mmCIF file of C-alpha atoms and ligand atoms in Angstrom:
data_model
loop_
_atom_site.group_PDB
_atom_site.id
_atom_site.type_symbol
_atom_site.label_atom_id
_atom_site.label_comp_id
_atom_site.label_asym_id
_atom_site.label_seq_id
_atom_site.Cartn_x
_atom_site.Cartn_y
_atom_site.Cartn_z
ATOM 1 C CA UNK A 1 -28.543 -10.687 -25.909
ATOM 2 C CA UNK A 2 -29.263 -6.541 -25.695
ATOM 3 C CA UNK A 3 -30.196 -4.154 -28.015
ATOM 4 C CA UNK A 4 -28.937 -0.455 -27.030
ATOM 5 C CA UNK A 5 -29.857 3.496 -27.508
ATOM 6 C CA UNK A 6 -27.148 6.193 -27.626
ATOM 7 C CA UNK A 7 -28.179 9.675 -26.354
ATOM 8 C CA UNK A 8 -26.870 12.192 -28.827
ATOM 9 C CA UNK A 9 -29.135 15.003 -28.450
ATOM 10 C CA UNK A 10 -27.950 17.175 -26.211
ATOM 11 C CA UNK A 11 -27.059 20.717 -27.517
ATOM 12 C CA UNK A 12 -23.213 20.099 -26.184
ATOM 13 C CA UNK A 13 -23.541 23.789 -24.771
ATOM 14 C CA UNK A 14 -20.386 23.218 -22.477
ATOM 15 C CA UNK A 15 -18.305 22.694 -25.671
ATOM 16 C CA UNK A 16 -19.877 25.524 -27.963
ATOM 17 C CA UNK A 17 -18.716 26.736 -30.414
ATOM 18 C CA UNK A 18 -17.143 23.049 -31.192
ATOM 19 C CA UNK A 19 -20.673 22.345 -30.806
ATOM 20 C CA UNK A 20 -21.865 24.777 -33.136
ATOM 21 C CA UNK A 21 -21.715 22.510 -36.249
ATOM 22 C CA UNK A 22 -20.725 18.883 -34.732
ATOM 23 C CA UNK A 23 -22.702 17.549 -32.595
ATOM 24 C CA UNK A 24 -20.795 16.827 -29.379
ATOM 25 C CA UNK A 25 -21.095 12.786 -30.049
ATOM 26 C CA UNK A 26 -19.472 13.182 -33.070
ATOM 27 C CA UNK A 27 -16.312 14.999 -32.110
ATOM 28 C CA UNK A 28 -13.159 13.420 -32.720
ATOM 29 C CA UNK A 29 -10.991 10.919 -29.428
ATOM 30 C CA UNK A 30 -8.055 9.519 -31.061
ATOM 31 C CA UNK A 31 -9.744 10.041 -34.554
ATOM 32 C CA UNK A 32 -12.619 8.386 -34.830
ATOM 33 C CA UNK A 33 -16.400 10.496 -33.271
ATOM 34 C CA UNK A 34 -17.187 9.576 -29.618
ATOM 35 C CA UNK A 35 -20.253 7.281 -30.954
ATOM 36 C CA UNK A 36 -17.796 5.362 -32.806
ATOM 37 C CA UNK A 37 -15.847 4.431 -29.727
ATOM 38 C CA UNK A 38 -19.412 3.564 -28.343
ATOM 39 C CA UNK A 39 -20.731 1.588 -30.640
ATOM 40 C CA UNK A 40 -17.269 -0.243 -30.892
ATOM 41 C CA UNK A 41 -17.749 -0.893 -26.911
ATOM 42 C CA UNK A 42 -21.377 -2.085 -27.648
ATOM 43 C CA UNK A 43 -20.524 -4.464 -30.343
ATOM 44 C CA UNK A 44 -17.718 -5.954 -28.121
ATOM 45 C CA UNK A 45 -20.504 -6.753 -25.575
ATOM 46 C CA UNK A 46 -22.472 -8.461 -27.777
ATOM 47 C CA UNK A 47 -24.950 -5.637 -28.894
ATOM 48 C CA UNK A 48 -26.286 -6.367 -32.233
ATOM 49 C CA UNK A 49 -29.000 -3.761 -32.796
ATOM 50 C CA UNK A 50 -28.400 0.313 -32.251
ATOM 51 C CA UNK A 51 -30.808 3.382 -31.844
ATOM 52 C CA UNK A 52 -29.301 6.601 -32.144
ATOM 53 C CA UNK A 53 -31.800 9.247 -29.912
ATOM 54 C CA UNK A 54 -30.817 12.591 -31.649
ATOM 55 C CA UNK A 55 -32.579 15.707 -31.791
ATOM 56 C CA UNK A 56 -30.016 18.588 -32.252
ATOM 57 C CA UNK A 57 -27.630 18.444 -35.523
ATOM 58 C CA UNK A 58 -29.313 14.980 -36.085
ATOM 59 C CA UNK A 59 -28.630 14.840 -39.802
ATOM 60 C CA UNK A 60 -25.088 14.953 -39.409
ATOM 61 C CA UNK A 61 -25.092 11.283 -37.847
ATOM 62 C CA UNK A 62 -26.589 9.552 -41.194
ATOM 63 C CA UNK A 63 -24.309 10.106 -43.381
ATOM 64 C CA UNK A 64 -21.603 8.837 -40.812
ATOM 65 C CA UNK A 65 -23.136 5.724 -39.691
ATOM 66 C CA UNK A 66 -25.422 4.665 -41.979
ATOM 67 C CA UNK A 67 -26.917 1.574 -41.818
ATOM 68 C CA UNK A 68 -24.050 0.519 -39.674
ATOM 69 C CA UNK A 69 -23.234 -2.258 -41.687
ATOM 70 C CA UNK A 70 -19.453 -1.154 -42.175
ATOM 71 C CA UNK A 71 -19.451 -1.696 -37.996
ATOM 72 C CA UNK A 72 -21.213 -4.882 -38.064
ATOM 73 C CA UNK A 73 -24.064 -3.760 -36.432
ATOM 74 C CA UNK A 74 -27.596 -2.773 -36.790
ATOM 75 C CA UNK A 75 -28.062 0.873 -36.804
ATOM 76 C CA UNK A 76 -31.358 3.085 -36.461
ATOM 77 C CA UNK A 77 -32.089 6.790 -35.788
ATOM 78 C CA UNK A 78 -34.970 8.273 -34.225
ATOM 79 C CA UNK A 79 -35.181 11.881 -34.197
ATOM 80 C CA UNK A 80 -36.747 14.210 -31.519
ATOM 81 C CA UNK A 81 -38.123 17.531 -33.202
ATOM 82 C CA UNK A 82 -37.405 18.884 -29.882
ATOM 83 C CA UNK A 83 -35.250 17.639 -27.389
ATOM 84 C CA UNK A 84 -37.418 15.360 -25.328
ATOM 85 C CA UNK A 85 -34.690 15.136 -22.258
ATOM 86 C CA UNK A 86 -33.103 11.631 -21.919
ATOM 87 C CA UNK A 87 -36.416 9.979 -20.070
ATOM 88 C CA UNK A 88 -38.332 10.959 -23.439
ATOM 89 C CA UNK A 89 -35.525 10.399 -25.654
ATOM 90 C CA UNK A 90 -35.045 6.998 -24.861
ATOM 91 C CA UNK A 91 -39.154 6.276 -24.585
ATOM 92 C CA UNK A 92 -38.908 7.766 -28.107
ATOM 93 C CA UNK A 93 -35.605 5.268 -29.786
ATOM 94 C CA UNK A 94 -37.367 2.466 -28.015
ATOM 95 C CA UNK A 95 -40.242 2.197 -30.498
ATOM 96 C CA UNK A 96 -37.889 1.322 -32.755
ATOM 97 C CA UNK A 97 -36.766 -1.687 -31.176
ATOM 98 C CA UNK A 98 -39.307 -4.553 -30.974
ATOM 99 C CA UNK A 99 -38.023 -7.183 -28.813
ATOM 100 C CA UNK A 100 -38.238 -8.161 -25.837
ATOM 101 C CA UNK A 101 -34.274 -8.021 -24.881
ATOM 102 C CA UNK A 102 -32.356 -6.238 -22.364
ATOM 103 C CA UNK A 103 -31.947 -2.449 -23.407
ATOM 104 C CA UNK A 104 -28.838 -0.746 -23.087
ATOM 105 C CA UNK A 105 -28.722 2.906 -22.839
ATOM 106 C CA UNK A 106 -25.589 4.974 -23.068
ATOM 107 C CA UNK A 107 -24.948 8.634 -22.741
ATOM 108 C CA UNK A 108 -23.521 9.767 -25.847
ATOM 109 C CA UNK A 109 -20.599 11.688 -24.338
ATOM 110 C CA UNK A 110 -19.159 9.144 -22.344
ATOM 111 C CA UNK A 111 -15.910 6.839 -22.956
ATOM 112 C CA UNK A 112 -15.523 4.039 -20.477
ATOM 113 C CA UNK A 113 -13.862 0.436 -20.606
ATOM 114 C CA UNK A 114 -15.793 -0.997 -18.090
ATOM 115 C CA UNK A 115 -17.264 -4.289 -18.711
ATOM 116 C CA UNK A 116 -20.549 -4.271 -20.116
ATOM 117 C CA UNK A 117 -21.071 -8.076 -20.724
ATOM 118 C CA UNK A 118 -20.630 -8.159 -16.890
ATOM 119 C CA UNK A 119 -23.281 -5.477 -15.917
ATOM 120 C CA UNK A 120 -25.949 -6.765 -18.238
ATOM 121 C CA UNK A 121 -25.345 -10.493 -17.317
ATOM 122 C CA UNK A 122 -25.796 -8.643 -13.094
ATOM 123 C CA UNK A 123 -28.890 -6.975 -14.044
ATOM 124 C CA UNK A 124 -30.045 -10.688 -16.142
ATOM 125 C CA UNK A 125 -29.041 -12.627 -12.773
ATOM 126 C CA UNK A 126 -30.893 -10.566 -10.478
ATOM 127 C CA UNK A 127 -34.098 -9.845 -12.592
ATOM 128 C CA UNK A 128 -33.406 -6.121 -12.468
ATOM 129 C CA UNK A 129 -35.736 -3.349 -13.516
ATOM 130 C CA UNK A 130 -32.721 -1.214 -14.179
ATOM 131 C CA UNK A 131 -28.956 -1.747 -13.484
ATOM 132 C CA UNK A 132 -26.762 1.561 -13.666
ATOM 133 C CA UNK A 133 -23.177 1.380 -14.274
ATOM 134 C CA UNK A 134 -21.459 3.617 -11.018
ATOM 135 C CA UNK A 135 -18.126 4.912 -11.000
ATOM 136 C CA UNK A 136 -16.389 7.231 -8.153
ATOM 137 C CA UNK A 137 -15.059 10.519 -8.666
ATOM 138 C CA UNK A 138 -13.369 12.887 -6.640
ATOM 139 C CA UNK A 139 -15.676 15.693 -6.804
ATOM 140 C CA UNK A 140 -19.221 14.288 -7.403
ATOM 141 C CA UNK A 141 -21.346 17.845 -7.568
ATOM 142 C CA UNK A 142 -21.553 17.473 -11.514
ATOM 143 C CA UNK A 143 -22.642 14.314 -11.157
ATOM 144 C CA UNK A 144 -25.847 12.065 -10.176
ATOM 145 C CA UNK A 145 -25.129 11.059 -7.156
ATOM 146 C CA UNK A 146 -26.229 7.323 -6.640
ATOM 147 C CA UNK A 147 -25.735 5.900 -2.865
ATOM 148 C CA UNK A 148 -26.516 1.888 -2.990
ATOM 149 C CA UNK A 149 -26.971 -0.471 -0.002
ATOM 150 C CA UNK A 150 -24.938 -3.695 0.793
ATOM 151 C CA UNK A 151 -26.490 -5.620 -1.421
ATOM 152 C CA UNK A 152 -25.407 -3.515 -4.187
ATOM 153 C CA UNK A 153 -29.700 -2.282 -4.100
ATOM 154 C CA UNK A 154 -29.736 1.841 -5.362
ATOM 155 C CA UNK A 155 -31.411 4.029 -2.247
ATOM 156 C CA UNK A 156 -31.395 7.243 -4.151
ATOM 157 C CA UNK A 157 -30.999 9.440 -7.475
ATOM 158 C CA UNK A 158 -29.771 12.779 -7.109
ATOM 159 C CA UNK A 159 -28.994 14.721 -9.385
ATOM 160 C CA UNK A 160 -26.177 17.434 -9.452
ATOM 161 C CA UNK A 161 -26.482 17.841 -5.440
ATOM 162 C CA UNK A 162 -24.446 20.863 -3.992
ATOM 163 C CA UNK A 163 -23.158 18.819 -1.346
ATOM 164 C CA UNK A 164 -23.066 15.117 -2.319
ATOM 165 C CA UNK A 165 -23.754 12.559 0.312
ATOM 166 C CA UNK A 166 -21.188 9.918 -1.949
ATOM 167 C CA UNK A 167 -18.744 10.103 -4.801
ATOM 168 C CA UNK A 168 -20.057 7.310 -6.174
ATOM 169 C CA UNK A 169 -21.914 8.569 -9.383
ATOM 170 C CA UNK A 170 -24.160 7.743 -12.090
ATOM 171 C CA UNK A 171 -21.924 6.758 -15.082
ATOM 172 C CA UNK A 172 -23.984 7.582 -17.632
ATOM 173 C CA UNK A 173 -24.683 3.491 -19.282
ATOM 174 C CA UNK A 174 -27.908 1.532 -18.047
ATOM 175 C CA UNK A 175 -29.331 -1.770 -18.612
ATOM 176 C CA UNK A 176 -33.396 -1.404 -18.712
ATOM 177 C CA UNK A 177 -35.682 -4.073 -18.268
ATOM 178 C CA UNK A 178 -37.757 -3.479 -21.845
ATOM 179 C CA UNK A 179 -41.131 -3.177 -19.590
ATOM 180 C CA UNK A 180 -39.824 -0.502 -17.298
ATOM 181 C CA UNK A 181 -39.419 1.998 -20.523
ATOM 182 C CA UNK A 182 -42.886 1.509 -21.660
ATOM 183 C CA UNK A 183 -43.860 3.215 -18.407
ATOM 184 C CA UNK A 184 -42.423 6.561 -19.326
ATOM 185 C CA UNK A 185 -44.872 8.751 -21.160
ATOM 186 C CA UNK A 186 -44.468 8.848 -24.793
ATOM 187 C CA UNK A 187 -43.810 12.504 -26.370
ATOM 188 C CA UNK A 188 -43.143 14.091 -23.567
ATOM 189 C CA UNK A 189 -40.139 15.748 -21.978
ATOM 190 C CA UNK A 190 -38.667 13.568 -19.306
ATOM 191 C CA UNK A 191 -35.555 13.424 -17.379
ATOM 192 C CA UNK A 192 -34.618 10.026 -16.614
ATOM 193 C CA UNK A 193 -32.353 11.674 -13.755
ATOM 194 C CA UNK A 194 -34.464 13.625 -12.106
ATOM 195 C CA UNK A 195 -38.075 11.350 -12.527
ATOM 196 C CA UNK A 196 -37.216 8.124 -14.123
ATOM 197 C CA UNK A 197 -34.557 7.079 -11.504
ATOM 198 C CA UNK A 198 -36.063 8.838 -8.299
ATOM 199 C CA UNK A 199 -39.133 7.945 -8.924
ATOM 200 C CA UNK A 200 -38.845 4.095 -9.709
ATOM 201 C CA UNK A 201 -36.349 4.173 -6.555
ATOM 202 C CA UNK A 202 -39.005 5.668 -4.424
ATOM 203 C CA UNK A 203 -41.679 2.974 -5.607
ATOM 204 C CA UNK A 204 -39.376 -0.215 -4.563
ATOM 205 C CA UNK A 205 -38.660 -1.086 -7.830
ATOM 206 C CA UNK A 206 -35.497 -3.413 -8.624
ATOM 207 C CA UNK A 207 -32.892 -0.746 -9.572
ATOM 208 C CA UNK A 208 -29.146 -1.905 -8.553
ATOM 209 C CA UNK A 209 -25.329 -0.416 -9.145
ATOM 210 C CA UNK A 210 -23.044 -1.987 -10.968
ATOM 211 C CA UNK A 211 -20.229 -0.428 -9.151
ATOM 212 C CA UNK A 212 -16.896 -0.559 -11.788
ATOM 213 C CA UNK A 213 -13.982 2.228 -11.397
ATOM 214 C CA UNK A 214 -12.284 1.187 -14.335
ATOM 215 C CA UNK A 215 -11.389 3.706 -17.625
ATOM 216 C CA UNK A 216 -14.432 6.720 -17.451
ATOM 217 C CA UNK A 217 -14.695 10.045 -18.552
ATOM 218 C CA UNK A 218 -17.269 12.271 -19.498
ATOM 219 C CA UNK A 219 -16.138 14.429 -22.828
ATOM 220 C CA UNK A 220 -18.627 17.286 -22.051
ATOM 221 C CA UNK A 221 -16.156 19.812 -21.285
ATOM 222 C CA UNK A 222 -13.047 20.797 -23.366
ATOM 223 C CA UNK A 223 -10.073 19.411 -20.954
ATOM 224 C CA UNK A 224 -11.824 16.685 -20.455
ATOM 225 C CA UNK A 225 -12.521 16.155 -24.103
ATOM 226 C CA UNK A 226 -8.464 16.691 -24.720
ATOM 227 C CA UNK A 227 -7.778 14.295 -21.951
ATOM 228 C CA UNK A 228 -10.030 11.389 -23.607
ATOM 229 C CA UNK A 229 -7.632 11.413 -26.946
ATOM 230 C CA UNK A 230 -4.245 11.761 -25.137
ATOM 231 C CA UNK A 231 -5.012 8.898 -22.971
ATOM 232 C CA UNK A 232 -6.162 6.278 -25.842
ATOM 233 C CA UNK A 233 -3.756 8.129 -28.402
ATOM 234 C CA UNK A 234 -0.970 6.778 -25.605
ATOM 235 C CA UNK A 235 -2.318 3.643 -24.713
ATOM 236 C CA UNK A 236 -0.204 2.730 -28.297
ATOM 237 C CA UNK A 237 2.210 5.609 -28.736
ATOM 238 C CA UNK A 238 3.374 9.374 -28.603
ATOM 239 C CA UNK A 239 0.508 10.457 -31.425
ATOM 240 C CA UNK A 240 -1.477 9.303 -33.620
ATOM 241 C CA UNK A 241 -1.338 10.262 -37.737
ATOM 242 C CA UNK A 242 -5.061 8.914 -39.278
ATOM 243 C CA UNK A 243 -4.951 7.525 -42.556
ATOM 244 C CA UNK A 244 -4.667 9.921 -45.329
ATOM 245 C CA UNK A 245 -2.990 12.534 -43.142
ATOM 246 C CA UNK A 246 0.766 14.360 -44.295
ATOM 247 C CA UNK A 247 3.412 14.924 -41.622
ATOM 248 C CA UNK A 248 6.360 16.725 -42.826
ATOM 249 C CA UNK A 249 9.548 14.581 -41.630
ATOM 250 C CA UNK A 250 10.611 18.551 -39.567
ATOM 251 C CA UNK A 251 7.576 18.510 -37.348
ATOM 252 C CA UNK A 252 7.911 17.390 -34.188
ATOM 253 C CA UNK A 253 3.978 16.194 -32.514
ATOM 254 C CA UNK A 254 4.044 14.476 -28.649
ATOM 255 C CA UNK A 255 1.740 13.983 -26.183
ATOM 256 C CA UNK A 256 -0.711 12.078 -27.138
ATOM 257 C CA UNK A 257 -1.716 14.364 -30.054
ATOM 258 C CA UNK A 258 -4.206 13.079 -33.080
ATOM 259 C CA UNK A 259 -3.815 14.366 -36.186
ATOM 260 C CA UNK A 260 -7.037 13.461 -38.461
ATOM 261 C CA UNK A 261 -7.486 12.208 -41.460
ATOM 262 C CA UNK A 262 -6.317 14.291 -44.868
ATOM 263 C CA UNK A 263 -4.629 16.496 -42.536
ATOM 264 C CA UNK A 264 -1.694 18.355 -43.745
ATOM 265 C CA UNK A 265 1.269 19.131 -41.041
ATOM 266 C CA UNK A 266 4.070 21.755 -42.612
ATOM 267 C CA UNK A 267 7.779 21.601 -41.578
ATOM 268 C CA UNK A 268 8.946 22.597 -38.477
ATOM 269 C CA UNK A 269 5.515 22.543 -36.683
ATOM 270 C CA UNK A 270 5.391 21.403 -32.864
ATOM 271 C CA UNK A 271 2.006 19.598 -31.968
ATOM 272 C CA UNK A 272 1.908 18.643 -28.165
ATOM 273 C CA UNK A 273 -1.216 16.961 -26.211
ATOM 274 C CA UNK A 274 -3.797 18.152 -28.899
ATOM 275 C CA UNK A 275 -7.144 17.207 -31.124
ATOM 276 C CA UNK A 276 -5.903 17.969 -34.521
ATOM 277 C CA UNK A 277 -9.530 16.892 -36.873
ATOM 278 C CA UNK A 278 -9.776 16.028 -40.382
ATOM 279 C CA UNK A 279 -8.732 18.096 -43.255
ATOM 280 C CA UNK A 280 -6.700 20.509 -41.226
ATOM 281 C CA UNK A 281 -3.958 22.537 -42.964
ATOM 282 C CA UNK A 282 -1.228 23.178 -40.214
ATOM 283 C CA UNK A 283 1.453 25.338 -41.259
ATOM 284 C CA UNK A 284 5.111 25.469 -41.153
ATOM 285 C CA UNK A 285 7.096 26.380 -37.928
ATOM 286 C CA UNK A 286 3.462 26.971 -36.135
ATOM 287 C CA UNK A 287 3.292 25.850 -32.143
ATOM 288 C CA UNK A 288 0.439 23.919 -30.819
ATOM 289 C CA UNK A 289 -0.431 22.808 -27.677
ATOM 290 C CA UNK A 290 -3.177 21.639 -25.579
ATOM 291 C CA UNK A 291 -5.408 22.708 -28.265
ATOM 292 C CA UNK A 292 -8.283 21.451 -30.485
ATOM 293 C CA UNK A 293 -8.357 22.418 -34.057
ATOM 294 C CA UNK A 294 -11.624 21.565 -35.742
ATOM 295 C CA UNK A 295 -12.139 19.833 -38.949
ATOM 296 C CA UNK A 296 -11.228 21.939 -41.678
ATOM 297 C CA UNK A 297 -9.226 24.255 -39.962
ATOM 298 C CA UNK A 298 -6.028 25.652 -40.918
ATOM 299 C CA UNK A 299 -3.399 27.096 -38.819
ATOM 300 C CA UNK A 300 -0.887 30.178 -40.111
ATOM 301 C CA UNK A 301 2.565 30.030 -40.786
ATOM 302 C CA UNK A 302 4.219 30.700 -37.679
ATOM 303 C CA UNK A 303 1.272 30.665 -35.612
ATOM 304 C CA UNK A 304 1.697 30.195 -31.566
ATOM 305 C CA UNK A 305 -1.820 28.248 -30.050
ATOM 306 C CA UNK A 306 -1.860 27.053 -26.391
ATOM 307 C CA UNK A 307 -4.917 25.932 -24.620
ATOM 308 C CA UNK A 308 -6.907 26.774 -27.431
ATOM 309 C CA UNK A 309 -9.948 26.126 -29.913
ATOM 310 C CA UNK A 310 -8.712 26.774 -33.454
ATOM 311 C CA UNK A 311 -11.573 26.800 -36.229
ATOM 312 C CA UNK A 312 -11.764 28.498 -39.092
ATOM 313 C CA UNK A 313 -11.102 32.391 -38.582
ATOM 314 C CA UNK A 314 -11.266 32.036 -35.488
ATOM 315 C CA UNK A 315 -9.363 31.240 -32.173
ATOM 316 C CA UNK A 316 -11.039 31.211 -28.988
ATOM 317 C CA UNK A 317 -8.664 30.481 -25.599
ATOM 318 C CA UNK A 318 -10.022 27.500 -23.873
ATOM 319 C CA UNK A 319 -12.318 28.501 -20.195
HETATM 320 N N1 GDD B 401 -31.764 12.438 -27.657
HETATM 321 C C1 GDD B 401 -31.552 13.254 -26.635
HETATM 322 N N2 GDD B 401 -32.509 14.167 -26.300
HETATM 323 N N3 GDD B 401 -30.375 13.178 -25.962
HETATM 324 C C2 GDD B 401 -30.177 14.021 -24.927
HETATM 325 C C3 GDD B 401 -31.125 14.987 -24.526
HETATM 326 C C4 GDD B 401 -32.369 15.058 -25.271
HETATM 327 O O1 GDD B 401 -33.262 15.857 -24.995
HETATM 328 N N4 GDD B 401 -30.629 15.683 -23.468
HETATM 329 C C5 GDD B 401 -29.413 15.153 -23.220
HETATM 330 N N5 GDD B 401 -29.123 14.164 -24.097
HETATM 331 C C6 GDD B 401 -27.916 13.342 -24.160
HETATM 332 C C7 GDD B 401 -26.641 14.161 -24.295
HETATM 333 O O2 GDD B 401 -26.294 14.298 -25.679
HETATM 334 C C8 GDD B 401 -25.635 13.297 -23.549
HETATM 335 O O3 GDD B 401 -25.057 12.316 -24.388
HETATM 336 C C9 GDD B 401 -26.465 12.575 -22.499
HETATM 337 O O4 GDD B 401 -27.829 12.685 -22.922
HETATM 338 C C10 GDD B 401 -26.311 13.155 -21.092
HETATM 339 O O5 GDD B 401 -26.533 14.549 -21.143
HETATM 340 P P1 GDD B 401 -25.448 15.586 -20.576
HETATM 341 O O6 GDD B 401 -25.948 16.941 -20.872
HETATM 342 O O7 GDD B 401 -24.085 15.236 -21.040
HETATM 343 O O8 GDD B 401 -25.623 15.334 -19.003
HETATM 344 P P2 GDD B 401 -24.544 15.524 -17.844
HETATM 345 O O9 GDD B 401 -23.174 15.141 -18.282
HETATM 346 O O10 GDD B 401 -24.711 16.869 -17.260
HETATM 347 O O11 GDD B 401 -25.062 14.429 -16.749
HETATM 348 C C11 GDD B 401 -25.378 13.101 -17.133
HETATM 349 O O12 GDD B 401 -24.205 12.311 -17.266
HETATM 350 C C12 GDD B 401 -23.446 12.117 -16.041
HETATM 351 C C13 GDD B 401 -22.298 11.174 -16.374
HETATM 352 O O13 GDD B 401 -21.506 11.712 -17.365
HETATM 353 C C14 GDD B 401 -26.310 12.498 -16.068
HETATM 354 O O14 GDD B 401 -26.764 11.269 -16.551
HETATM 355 C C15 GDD B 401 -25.586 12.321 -14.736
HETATM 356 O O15 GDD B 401 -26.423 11.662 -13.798
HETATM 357 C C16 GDD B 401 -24.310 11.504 -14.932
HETATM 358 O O16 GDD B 401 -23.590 11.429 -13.700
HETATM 359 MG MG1 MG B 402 -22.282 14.658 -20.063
#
């Protein structure tokens, strides 16, 4: 049995001005917020008991999740007046959870099938003070970089590293032995990156890789947030139309597009490989593609969007 904390603090800054209002967790892959997917993931693993470590835009998570009983889970929030970093932020949510279990930790920005059952039954089987999930990428510099040993033991933590020494990476989901978080100062601002991790490595404690390439992507910037959606959105089909949503029979919408709920689509519209939120009004004969249009948003007659952010009275071209 675990318990777990999602990290959905961060300010999102790569993402701004999606970020402006929404907190980066809680923008829409294949319809549903990026903690939904999570806590779907944690549930499946056998998670019964969630803390949600926000700081920025943290009232807009309540509402959402609630108590979390409509997931059939436990849900909590602790809040961070400021942003205590992700060592802080999970010393914080931890108070919150009295037991004695395994604690999972997830970065809130991540989607990844990998199997967590497996990795916390590892870091259970080898008494581990902390088991990281690692993935590899091809280019590792906006990454922590995590080189292990053949035992599968961690011999360093580094963090964002010009010239990596691996592309195998932090993945952003830890199991923590409950006693190891008590050691990080309470209120405080700590970076589990760039103190926790080095400095637990450096001191011989019991921190291992579970090494697992399978599904992973960080949402943090806005291809890679597009990318998420398409790829679940065609795991079961050309789009995706949420529940509550209008399609005129004329449009045409491919690649792995989403179009949210109690969103409107007028005839003639083409929607390819794009984010379409809730209550969106997308109008007749308009083009979009490769584009994210935020909740709310509506889209002119006629209208040609590529590679684009679409909100309301505005539309910003995607860096
Ligand atoms: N509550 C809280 N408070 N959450 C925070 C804070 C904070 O002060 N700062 C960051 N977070 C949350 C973010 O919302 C995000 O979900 C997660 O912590 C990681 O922060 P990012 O800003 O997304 O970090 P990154 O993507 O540059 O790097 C991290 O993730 C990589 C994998 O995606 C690091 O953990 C890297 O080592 C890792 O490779
Ligand atoms: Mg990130």
């Amino acid at each position: 049995m675990a318990v777990a904390i999602l990290l959905v603090g961060g300010f999102g800054t790569r993402l701004m001005p999606l970020t402006k209002n929404t907190p980066k967790p809680m923008l829409t892959v294949a319809g549903v917020p990026v903690t939904e997917h999570q806590i779907a993931m944690a549930k499946a693993a056998g998670i019964t008991e969630i803390v949600l470590a926000t700081s920025y835009l943290s009232e807009v998570f309540t509402p959402y999740f609630g108590d979390g009983s409509k997931w059939g889970i436990k849900i909590r929030y602790a809040v961070e007046k400021e942003p205590l970093g992700t060592g802080g932020a999970i010393r914080n949510a931890a108070q919150l959870l009295d037991s004695n279990e395994s604690v999972v930790i997830l970065n809130g920005d991540v989607m990844s099938s990998h199997n967590l059952e497996e990795q916390i039954r590892q870091h259970e089987a080898l008494d581990a003070d902390v088991t990281l999930h690692l993935t590899q990428v091809q280019d590792a510099r906006a990454f922590g970089c995590v080189p292990t040993d053949s035992n599968g033991r961690v011999t360093a933590f580094l963090e964002k590293m010009e010239n990596p020494v691996t592309n195998q990476i932090n993945a952003g989901c830890y199991v923590f032995n409950p006693r190891v978080i008590s050691t990080i100062p309470l209120n405080t601002v700590v970076s589990v990156e760039r103190e926790t991790f080095p400095e637990l490595v450096a001191s011989g404690a019991k921190v291992f890789g579970y090494v697992e390439n399978a599904y992973w992507l960080d949402i943090g910037t806005p291809r890679a947030l597009l990318k998420a959606s398409v790829d679940i959105v065609q795991r079961s089909g050309d789009f995706l139309a949420m529940p509550g949503s209008t399609i005129d029979p004329t449009a045409v919408i491919s690649g792995g597009s989403c179009i949210g709920a109690n969103s409107t689509v007028g005839a003639g519209a083409v929607i390819q490989g794009s984010i379409v939120e809730a209550d969106c009004v997308i109008g007749q004969d308009s083009v979009i593609i490769d584009s994210f249009v935020a909740a709310g948003a509506e889209v002119e007659n006629g209208a040609k969007i590529a590679s684009s952010f679409v909100m309301n009275g505005e539309i910003l071209t995607i860096p």
